[in-house]
């Protein structure tokens, strides 16, 4: 069961125009390299279902690939606003995007429902607010047991999910360190899953600590070894956030034309992730890695 | 507890907010001032409070100030690293005593808008100004034991009527939360850069309760878009102590929260690397 | 936040007659020592909500402490049948027990609902079967999104849950190795939680691998260090199943009187778990430990 | 593949069941014969099949035969160790190709009872004979891609009408599963100690498809409480191979599944310790 492939291959094989897609991670461990590849292959008219996002969704919006966005939050961390999100929603640049708001827990419950194969999930958020007023897919109902009010949200079962993890084996068993976001449910909810990882490890490494395998192989369709696959965001135990890089693309993104030029320079002018890393340069990559390893390392697991 | 001789408004807000966090509490915290306030509280008067971050980090002891609710630092040396829906599910279940959040617009009942400003001809699908959305804010406002809200006091933010109610305060007044099916306690205080607001226990309406040093009630009233009620004799908030200021500057040398550096300014990578390194070194002293 | 106490104290303080109780583990890692203590303190008229069980529920049924049983499966592993379960249900010996059947996933969903603080959970099991015919709390409904049939089950929020884990700190942060059963949801669903553990470790040990902390301190009310707290069942990385011991109590339990005599000998004739372990003897305990460690060890975690 | 010269009925059942497990499948497995069949398949013709245990162990490579769906051995050297509701949730989501279960009563549509035998005046709350209940059996029968059922052939077990329908087969006939809202494929075969039954693709009714060596269709019909249909010319199931027998005896030297030791017999602890040790040693050869 060897699912190892390349990112261009995985995107070509598994994603179609018009698909519904989701991304793992959240502000860190987002599969940024995957969105670069979606942009390179110009996968259009996507419906995107996400919790809270910056780079992944901002880039797709800026590149005009998103038809509809079902989300709780799109903004760029502490360093800026959601420039592309605002431009798309407020001005239709580069294209109109339909929005559908949820809370973060509501998006989490949509993925949980999707992961469990049930059509919806009840929760106690959003009641009394305007979120359901503008989103008819959130239903405020009476629970048939105690007659209490509960909000219902529909299952999310994206066509394709992209998940970036610290390590996976070639079967697709994934071990994630640090915060887990909604990855575990997203992987189970999606029809097809592309895993990119910092490192492909032998299955024997996975077996040393099976309690850390959050995503089982049977959810996964493609495995790609992609070090720095979340750059410029961070990955726990691997590298810290590249803030100067983020500020650069944000500065460029003040205008749509500026972002197109940035895309040309950083995404469209080559074919592979390796070239992107070469352009960043080994010193910068080593610096980001050192900044993380000075603070946090993935613990060493000594099996018996 | 000697007061600091000089401090910024942001530092005053961080200090005022941090003091409302009690020891032994589970505190669910948003980015920005809430985050720094939580870290300051845990280093000074609330050492046994535990900070819970939305993406799944609980009780981190990091040598870095987390910059978001989900960056690597939120799980460094943590007690628990789990899932987003679990952390917010635990709020829904009632395990979280206190949540600290921000907002873009607030009304007299402490309801918040972080979704859209419609503008003259705007609609939800095409507003004048699109904001990030709820994130976890609605979930926290719905279900946390109580909430603190941190916002700058401006007339366009403290409005008569919200464009969009993202996160519930007392909705239309006391009792309405319960009728809507919400279980969390609702907002306890609003910490601004001019003073602290609290909520009438009978009506749920916000009133000015404490003033920052040198600020008058009239000044505050002029920055609020409705006829603001004022406590009989508003107390003055004690200024930040030297220790508080020392801790916050040590923790945030990049000015990510305190704003000493411009957000837009692009720093060369080498300088960024050096600043982060000195940041870790100063944090080590605090751990 | 030191929650360390003794088992007799925890049971005395936290459990009342008439309470609804649940147990973690499943066929292994069941908190057997806790049920011994419930029997010693004669906590009566309990409603028990469990997935699949042997010792824990069998002992309580045999001791006549259970008023109602909401479960998916009660039997004694591969070595026997549910003697006490059968005697109670078929003959009312030593007392009548009301039963309410679910499937294992249904019980899992009841705990998940309880853990999330929502009143119910939808699932796709049990439809078309007789389980809902005899259990009016399972409702077959139409989902309001696609009109599909789904079964609903009510949240389980037991008054007290007992969870046995490999290690916990004195705050109550628990790290569990091996299969996790429904423990994570049970701990969150219960109003009060008693954790017994093989070993209390310093909080600094917990912090070495926070991804392994499945139960956060804020769910936990009492922490008791109780090595061999699941005996005669197994605990992954700690000890293997004591089959001869299990066959002995099963042999004794062929009659209710036989079980009472066994209880007298093994449970009622002393006050503390330490005396029980002394009666088992150090050689037997060392043997059980060796049988496990020859096969599986908890991996050593080397932090940075 | 030389046939074994001597084998028991249990061994024949294990062999017949194991051969229906295909390579590369995710197999969700119950205790007893299903469990041993899964282990045998994975050691012989289906090395890349992965066994999923209900309590959360996936893909274990243990030096012990698991004795239950949740004992320590189910996560030794496993690929994944997770939660019960997750494992069964994954079945519900459709990730599991095959489930292998047992039963106490079965009807002509492959529906199973493992809950109660009412007896003459019995009720659900006070039956003549109480059985363990569903466990995960209903969930597997509802949602697994397909199911295999393993049962001894006896007239009181192969009944016209179940006392209680615990786990769905084809309910009242083909099409009824879908109408009830079930998504799993339903039963593929019933493996007994006399032969293998399959289900009519049109009606969903069980028929005798293969016979164990030396068993006649008439004998089988006499052990079934309804007028059993029989395939035009039932094939004969090939007996266990030597290799299959060697593997199963090596894996189960205590006779936990194969039944070579009495269930009731209480063994002295020292003997138990020695037998287990030799068991591990022989398993090592297989890993």
PDB file of N, CA, C and O in Angstrom, chain A residues 15-67:
ATOM      1  N   UNK A  15      -8.012  16.401  -7.878  1.00  0.00           N
ATOM      2  CA  UNK A  15      -8.845  17.614  -7.791  1.00  0.00           C
ATOM      3  C   UNK A  15      -9.453  17.962  -9.141  1.00  0.00           C
ATOM      4  O   UNK A  15      -8.755  17.938 -10.158  1.00  0.00           O
ATOM      5  N   UNK A  16     -10.746  18.306  -9.146  1.00  0.00           N
ATOM      6  CA  UNK A  16     -11.409  18.746 -10.365  1.00  0.00           C
ATOM      7  C   UNK A  16     -11.935  20.159 -10.185  1.00  0.00           C
ATOM      8  O   UNK A  16     -12.262  20.564  -9.070  1.00  0.00           O
ATOM      9  N   UNK A  17     -12.056  20.908 -11.260  1.00  0.00           N
ATOM     10  CA  UNK A  17     -12.735  22.205 -11.198  1.00  0.00           C
ATOM     11  C   UNK A  17     -14.111  21.997 -10.569  1.00  0.00           C
ATOM     12  O   UNK A  17     -14.780  20.995 -10.854  1.00  0.00           O
ATOM     13  N   UNK A  18     -14.521  22.938  -9.711  1.00  0.00           N
ATOM     14  CA  UNK A  18     -15.842  22.841  -9.101  1.00  0.00           C
ATOM     15  C   UNK A  18     -15.893  22.014  -7.831  1.00  0.00           C
ATOM     16  O   UNK A  18     -16.948  21.912  -7.191  1.00  0.00           O
ATOM     17  N   UNK A  19     -14.765  21.415  -7.442  1.00  0.00           N
ATOM     18  CA  UNK A  19     -14.738  20.585  -6.235  1.00  0.00           C
ATOM     19  C   UNK A  19     -14.922  21.415  -4.963  1.00  0.00           C
ATOM     20  O   UNK A  19     -14.636  22.610  -4.938  1.00  0.00           O
ATOM     21  N   UNK A  20     -15.355  20.718  -3.923  1.00  0.00           N
ATOM     22  CA  UNK A  20     -15.347  21.287  -2.582  1.00  0.00           C
ATOM     23  C   UNK A  20     -14.065  20.819  -1.893  1.00  0.00           C
ATOM     24  O   UNK A  20     -13.780  19.626  -1.894  1.00  0.00           O
ATOM     25  N   UNK A  21     -13.304  21.774  -1.374  1.00  0.00           N
ATOM     26  CA  UNK A  21     -12.016  21.407  -0.758  1.00  0.00           C
ATOM     27  C   UNK A  21     -11.919  21.954   0.661  1.00  0.00           C
ATOM     28  O   UNK A  21     -12.549  22.951   1.004  1.00  0.00           O
ATOM     29  N   UNK A  22     -11.123  21.267   1.491  1.00  0.00           N
ATOM     30  CA  UNK A  22     -10.839  21.729   2.855  1.00  0.00           C
ATOM     31  C   UNK A  22      -9.358  21.567   3.133  1.00  0.00           C
ATOM     32  O   UNK A  22      -8.669  20.814   2.428  1.00  0.00           O
ATOM     33  N   UNK A  23      -8.911  22.268   4.161  1.00  0.00           N
ATOM     34  CA  UNK A  23      -7.496  22.262   4.512  1.00  0.00           C
ATOM     35  C   UNK A  23      -7.339  22.013   6.001  1.00  0.00           C
ATOM     36  O   UNK A  23      -8.102  22.535   6.808  1.00  0.00           O
ATOM     37  N   UNK A  24      -6.328  21.241   6.340  1.00  0.00           N
ATOM     38  CA  UNK A  24      -6.023  21.003   7.749  1.00  0.00           C
ATOM     39  C   UNK A  24      -5.187  22.126   8.330  1.00  0.00           C
ATOM     40  O   UNK A  24      -4.934  23.129   7.673  1.00  0.00           O
ATOM     41  N   UNK A  25      -4.736  21.922   9.565  1.00  0.00           N
ATOM     42  CA  UNK A  25      -3.982  22.959  10.263  1.00  0.00           C
ATOM     43  C   UNK A  25      -4.893  24.108  10.627  1.00  0.00           C
ATOM     44  O   UNK A  25      -6.100  24.074  10.346  1.00  0.00           O
ATOM     45  N   UNK A  26      -4.344  25.113  11.244  1.00  0.00           N
ATOM     46  CA  UNK A  26      -5.101  26.337  11.495  1.00  0.00           C
ATOM     47  C   UNK A  26      -4.107  27.388  11.941  1.00  0.00           C
ATOM     48  O   UNK A  26      -3.503  27.267  13.005  1.00  0.00           O
ATOM     49  N   UNK A  27      -3.855  28.323  11.075  1.00  0.00           N
ATOM     50  CA  UNK A  27      -2.879  29.402  11.275  1.00  0.00           C
ATOM     51  C   UNK A  27      -1.452  28.863  11.407  1.00  0.00           C
ATOM     52  O   UNK A  27      -0.496  29.514  11.020  1.00  0.00           O
ATOM     53  N   UNK A  28      -1.295  27.652  11.920  1.00  0.00           N
ATOM     54  CA  UNK A  28      -0.026  26.952  11.688  1.00  0.00           C
ATOM     55  C   UNK A  28      -0.362  25.583  11.089  1.00  0.00           C
ATOM     56  O   UNK A  28      -1.504  25.143  11.143  1.00  0.00           O
ATOM     57  N   UNK A  29       0.637  24.955  10.517  1.00  0.00           N
ATOM     58  CA  UNK A  29       0.460  23.645   9.866  1.00  0.00           C
ATOM     59  C   UNK A  29      -0.577  23.677   8.739  1.00  0.00           C
ATOM     60  O   UNK A  29      -1.128  22.644   8.370  1.00  0.00           O
ATOM     61  N   UNK A  30      -0.867  24.848   8.188  1.00  0.00           N
ATOM     62  CA  UNK A  30      -1.740  24.890   7.011  1.00  0.00           C
ATOM     63  C   UNK A  30      -0.941  24.419   5.789  1.00  0.00           C
ATOM     64  O   UNK A  30       0.236  24.732   5.650  1.00  0.00           O
ATOM     65  N   UNK A  31      -1.569  23.645   4.913  1.00  0.00           N
ATOM     66  CA  UNK A  31      -0.849  23.114   3.738  1.00  0.00           C
ATOM     67  C   UNK A  31      -0.696  24.184   2.649  1.00  0.00           C
ATOM     68  O   UNK A  31      -1.307  24.093   1.585  1.00  0.00           O
ATOM     69  N   UNK A  32       0.157  25.160   2.933  1.00  0.00           N
ATOM     70  CA  UNK A  32       0.314  26.306   2.023  1.00  0.00           C
ATOM     71  C   UNK A  32       0.844  25.861   0.656  1.00  0.00           C
ATOM     72  O   UNK A  32       0.358  26.303  -0.387  1.00  0.00           O
ATOM     73  N   UNK A  33       1.812  24.939   0.655  1.00  0.00           N
ATOM     74  CA  UNK A  33       2.367  24.469  -0.620  1.00  0.00           C
ATOM     75  C   UNK A  33       1.286  23.870  -1.512  1.00  0.00           C
ATOM     76  O   UNK A  33       1.351  23.965  -2.740  1.00  0.00           O
ATOM     77  N   UNK A  34       0.289  23.248  -0.903  1.00  0.00           N
ATOM     78  CA  UNK A  34      -0.813  22.666  -1.686  1.00  0.00           C
ATOM     79  C   UNK A  34      -1.613  23.760  -2.381  1.00  0.00           C
ATOM     80  O   UNK A  34      -2.056  23.591  -3.523  1.00  0.00           O
ATOM     81  N   UNK A  35      -1.824  24.889  -1.681  1.00  0.00           N
ATOM     82  CA  UNK A  35      -2.580  25.968  -2.341  1.00  0.00           C
ATOM     83  C   UNK A  35      -1.748  26.547  -3.477  1.00  0.00           C
ATOM     84  O   UNK A  35      -2.291  26.915  -4.510  1.00  0.00           O
ATOM     85  N   UNK A  36      -0.428  26.623  -3.314  1.00  0.00           N
ATOM     86  CA  UNK A  36       0.422  27.066  -4.436  1.00  0.00           C
ATOM     87  C   UNK A  36       0.177  26.163  -5.649  1.00  0.00           C
ATOM     88  O   UNK A  36       0.048  26.626  -6.775  1.00  0.00           O
ATOM     89  N   UNK A  37       0.118  24.872  -5.408  1.00  0.00           N
ATOM     90  CA  UNK A  37      -0.049  23.930  -6.518  1.00  0.00           C
ATOM     91  C   UNK A  37      -1.438  24.038  -7.141  1.00  0.00           C
ATOM     92  O   UNK A  37      -1.587  23.952  -8.367  1.00  0.00           O
ATOM     93  N   UNK A  38      -2.463  24.254  -6.307  1.00  0.00           N
ATOM     94  CA  UNK A  38      -3.818  24.470  -6.853  1.00  0.00           C
ATOM     95  C   UNK A  38      -3.814  25.692  -7.768  1.00  0.00           C
ATOM     96  O   UNK A  38      -4.464  25.696  -8.813  1.00  0.00           O
ATOM     97  N   UNK A  39      -3.055  26.710  -7.362  1.00  0.00           N
ATOM     98  CA  UNK A  39      -2.985  27.934  -8.175  1.00  0.00           C
ATOM     99  C   UNK A  39      -2.219  27.653  -9.471  1.00  0.00           C
ATOM    100  O   UNK A  39      -2.641  28.037 -10.556  1.00  0.00           O
ATOM    101  N   UNK A  40      -1.095  26.939  -9.354  1.00  0.00           N
ATOM    102  CA  UNK A  40      -0.331  26.589 -10.561  1.00  0.00           C
ATOM    103  C   UNK A  40      -1.188  25.825 -11.555  1.00  0.00           C
ATOM    104  O   UNK A  40      -1.130  26.059 -12.751  1.00  0.00           O
ATOM    105  N   UNK A  41      -1.986  24.886 -11.042  1.00  0.00           N
ATOM    106  CA  UNK A  41      -2.812  24.080 -11.951  1.00  0.00           C
ATOM    107  C   UNK A  41      -4.158  24.755 -12.245  1.00  0.00           C
ATOM    108  O   UNK A  41      -4.997  24.171 -12.925  1.00  0.00           O
ATOM    109  N   UNK A  42      -4.372  25.941 -11.687  1.00  0.00           N
ATOM    110  CA  UNK A  42      -5.569  26.737 -11.959  1.00  0.00           C
ATOM    111  C   UNK A  42      -6.869  25.944 -11.771  1.00  0.00           C
ATOM    112  O   UNK A  42      -7.741  25.921 -12.636  1.00  0.00           O
ATOM    113  N   UNK A  43      -6.975  25.292 -10.615  1.00  0.00           N
ATOM    114  CA  UNK A  43      -8.200  24.531 -10.308  1.00  0.00           C
ATOM    115  C   UNK A  43      -9.288  25.534  -9.905  1.00  0.00           C
ATOM    116  O   UNK A  43      -9.177  26.187  -8.871  1.00  0.00           O
ATOM    117  N   UNK A  44     -10.340  25.620 -10.701  1.00  0.00           N
ATOM    118  CA  UNK A  44     -11.293  26.728 -10.610  1.00  0.00           C
ATOM    119  C   UNK A  44     -12.598  26.380  -9.895  1.00  0.00           C
ATOM    120  O   UNK A  44     -12.920  25.224  -9.701  1.00  0.00           O
ATOM    121  N   UNK A  45     -13.345  27.454  -9.566  1.00  0.00           N
ATOM    122  CA  UNK A  45     -14.719  27.327  -9.056  1.00  0.00           C
ATOM    123  C   UNK A  45     -14.806  26.431  -7.823  1.00  0.00           C
ATOM    124  O   UNK A  45     -15.736  25.625  -7.677  1.00  0.00           O
ATOM    125  N   UNK A  46     -13.839  26.586  -6.960  1.00  0.00           N
ATOM    126  CA  UNK A  46     -13.810  25.736  -5.770  1.00  0.00           C
ATOM    127  C   UNK A  46     -14.781  26.255  -4.707  1.00  0.00           C
ATOM    128  O   UNK A  46     -14.943  27.467  -4.544  1.00  0.00           O
ATOM    129  N   UNK A  47     -15.412  25.340  -4.015  1.00  0.00           N
ATOM    130  CA  UNK A  47     -16.093  25.684  -2.761  1.00  0.00           C
ATOM    131  C   UNK A  47     -15.121  25.305  -1.645  1.00  0.00           C
ATOM    132  O   UNK A  47     -14.601  24.192  -1.637  1.00  0.00           O
ATOM    133  N   UNK A  48     -14.869  26.246  -0.749  1.00  0.00           N
ATOM    134  CA  UNK A  48     -13.879  26.006   0.299  1.00  0.00           C
ATOM    135  C   UNK A  48     -14.582  25.981   1.651  1.00  0.00           C
ATOM    136  O   UNK A  48     -15.321  26.909   1.984  1.00  0.00           O
ATOM    137  N   UNK A  49     -14.379  24.896   2.400  1.00  0.00           N
ATOM    138  CA  UNK A  49     -14.950  24.813   3.757  1.00  0.00           C
ATOM    139  C   UNK A  49     -13.789  24.802   4.750  1.00  0.00           C
ATOM    140  O   UNK A  49     -12.963  23.889   4.742  1.00  0.00           O
ATOM    141  N   UNK A  50     -13.712  25.831   5.575  1.00  0.00           N
ATOM    142  CA  UNK A  50     -12.604  25.935   6.535  1.00  0.00           C
ATOM    143  C   UNK A  50     -13.097  26.543   7.845  1.00  0.00           C
ATOM    144  O   UNK A  50     -14.119  27.224   7.882  1.00  0.00           O
ATOM    145  N   UNK A  51     -12.306  26.312   8.900  1.00  0.00           N
ATOM    146  CA  UNK A  51     -12.577  26.958  10.182  1.00  0.00           C
ATOM    147  C   UNK A  51     -11.986  28.367  10.154  1.00  0.00           C
ATOM    148  O   UNK A  51     -12.603  29.296   9.657  1.00  0.00           O
ATOM    149  N   UNK A  52     -10.779  28.556  10.706  1.00  0.00           N
ATOM    150  CA  UNK A  52     -10.136  29.870  10.708  1.00  0.00           C
ATOM    151  C   UNK A  52      -8.872  29.786   9.869  1.00  0.00           C
ATOM    152  O   UNK A  52      -8.080  28.871  10.033  1.00  0.00           O
ATOM    153  N   UNK A  53      -8.682  30.731   9.006  1.00  0.00           N
ATOM    154  CA  UNK A  53      -7.631  30.622   8.002  1.00  0.00           C
ATOM    155  C   UNK A  53      -6.897  31.908   7.772  1.00  0.00           C
ATOM    156  O   UNK A  53      -7.480  32.970   7.898  1.00  0.00           O
ATOM    157  N   UNK A  54      -5.651  31.784   7.340  1.00  0.00           N
ATOM    158  CA  UNK A  54      -5.024  32.906   6.671  1.00  0.00           C
ATOM    159  C   UNK A  54      -4.472  32.480   5.320  1.00  0.00           C
ATOM    160  O   UNK A  54      -5.249  32.389   4.379  1.00  0.00           O
ATOM    161  N   UNK A  55      -3.155  32.230   5.203  1.00  0.00           N
ATOM    162  CA  UNK A  55      -2.548  32.004   3.883  1.00  0.00           C
ATOM    163  C   UNK A  55      -3.370  31.123   2.946  1.00  0.00           C
ATOM    164  O   UNK A  55      -3.679  31.530   1.820  1.00  0.00           O
ATOM    165  N   UNK A  56      -3.700  29.916   3.353  1.00  0.00           N
ATOM    166  CA  UNK A  56      -4.298  28.987   2.383  1.00  0.00           C
ATOM    167  C   UNK A  56      -5.478  29.622   1.646  1.00  0.00           C
ATOM    168  O   UNK A  56      -5.525  29.614   0.421  1.00  0.00           O
ATOM    169  N   UNK A  57      -6.426  30.178   2.411  1.00  0.00           N
ATOM    170  CA  UNK A  57      -7.620  30.705   1.768  1.00  0.00           C
ATOM    171  C   UNK A  57      -7.356  32.063   1.122  1.00  0.00           C
ATOM    172  O   UNK A  57      -7.866  32.357   0.036  1.00  0.00           O
ATOM    173  N   UNK A  58      -6.547  32.897   1.758  1.00  0.00           N
ATOM    174  CA  UNK A  58      -6.218  34.193   1.163  1.00  0.00           C
ATOM    175  C   UNK A  58      -5.624  34.020  -0.232  1.00  0.00           C
ATOM    176  O   UNK A  58      -6.016  34.709  -1.176  1.00  0.00           O
ATOM    177  N   UNK A  59      -4.675  33.118  -0.393  1.00  0.00           N
ATOM    178  CA  UNK A  59      -4.053  32.904  -1.703  1.00  0.00           C
ATOM    179  C   UNK A  59      -5.075  32.434  -2.740  1.00  0.00           C
ATOM    180  O   UNK A  59      -5.105  32.925  -3.861  1.00  0.00           O
ATOM    181  N   UNK A  60      -5.914  31.489  -2.345  1.00  0.00           N
ATOM    182  CA  UNK A  60      -6.905  30.981  -3.298  1.00  0.00           C
ATOM    183  C   UNK A  60      -7.890  32.076  -3.703  1.00  0.00           C
ATOM    184  O   UNK A  60      -8.277  32.178  -4.872  1.00  0.00           O
ATOM    185  N   UNK A  61      -8.297  32.899  -2.729  1.00  0.00           N
ATOM    186  CA  UNK A  61      -9.208  34.006  -3.034  1.00  0.00           C
ATOM    187  C   UNK A  61      -8.531  35.002  -3.967  1.00  0.00           C
ATOM    188  O   UNK A  61      -9.119  35.446  -4.955  1.00  0.00           O
ATOM    189  N   UNK A  62      -7.279  35.325  -3.644  1.00  0.00           N
ATOM    190  CA  UNK A  62      -6.556  36.299  -4.451  1.00  0.00           C
ATOM    191  C   UNK A  62      -6.342  35.803  -5.876  1.00  0.00           C
ATOM    192  O   UNK A  62      -6.326  36.583  -6.830  1.00  0.00           O
ATOM    193  N   UNK A  63      -6.191  34.487  -6.026  1.00  0.00           N
ATOM    194  CA  UNK A  63      -5.966  33.914  -7.345  1.00  0.00           C
ATOM    195  C   UNK A  63      -7.283  33.707  -8.103  1.00  0.00           C
ATOM    196  O   UNK A  63      -7.288  33.255  -9.251  1.00  0.00           O
ATOM    197  N   UNK A  64      -8.401  33.999  -7.440  1.00  0.00           N
ATOM    198  CA  UNK A  64      -9.697  33.927  -8.120  1.00  0.00           C
ATOM    199  C   UNK A  64     -10.217  32.516  -8.330  1.00  0.00           C
ATOM    200  O   UNK A  64     -11.011  32.264  -9.234  1.00  0.00           O
ATOM    201  N   UNK A  65      -9.795  31.578  -7.466  1.00  0.00           N
ATOM    202  CA  UNK A  65     -10.200  30.180  -7.665  1.00  0.00           C
ATOM    203  C   UNK A  65     -11.439  29.792  -6.862  1.00  0.00           C
ATOM    204  O   UNK A  65     -11.964  28.705  -7.023  1.00  0.00           O
ATOM    205  N   UNK A  66     -11.892  30.708  -5.985  1.00  0.00           N
ATOM    206  CA  UNK A  66     -12.957  30.330  -5.050  1.00  0.00           C
ATOM    207  C   UNK A  66     -14.309  30.876  -5.499  1.00  0.00           C
ATOM    208  O   UNK A  66     -14.465  32.061  -5.740  1.00  0.00           O
ATOM    209  N   UNK A  67     -15.277  29.972  -5.580  1.00  0.00           N
ATOM    210  CA  UNK A  67     -16.637  30.345  -5.938  1.00  0.00           C
ATOM    211  C   UNK A  67     -17.445  30.606  -4.675  1.00  0.00           C
ATOM    212  O   UNK A  67     -18.232  31.531  -4.596  1.00  0.00           O
TER     213      UNK A  67
END
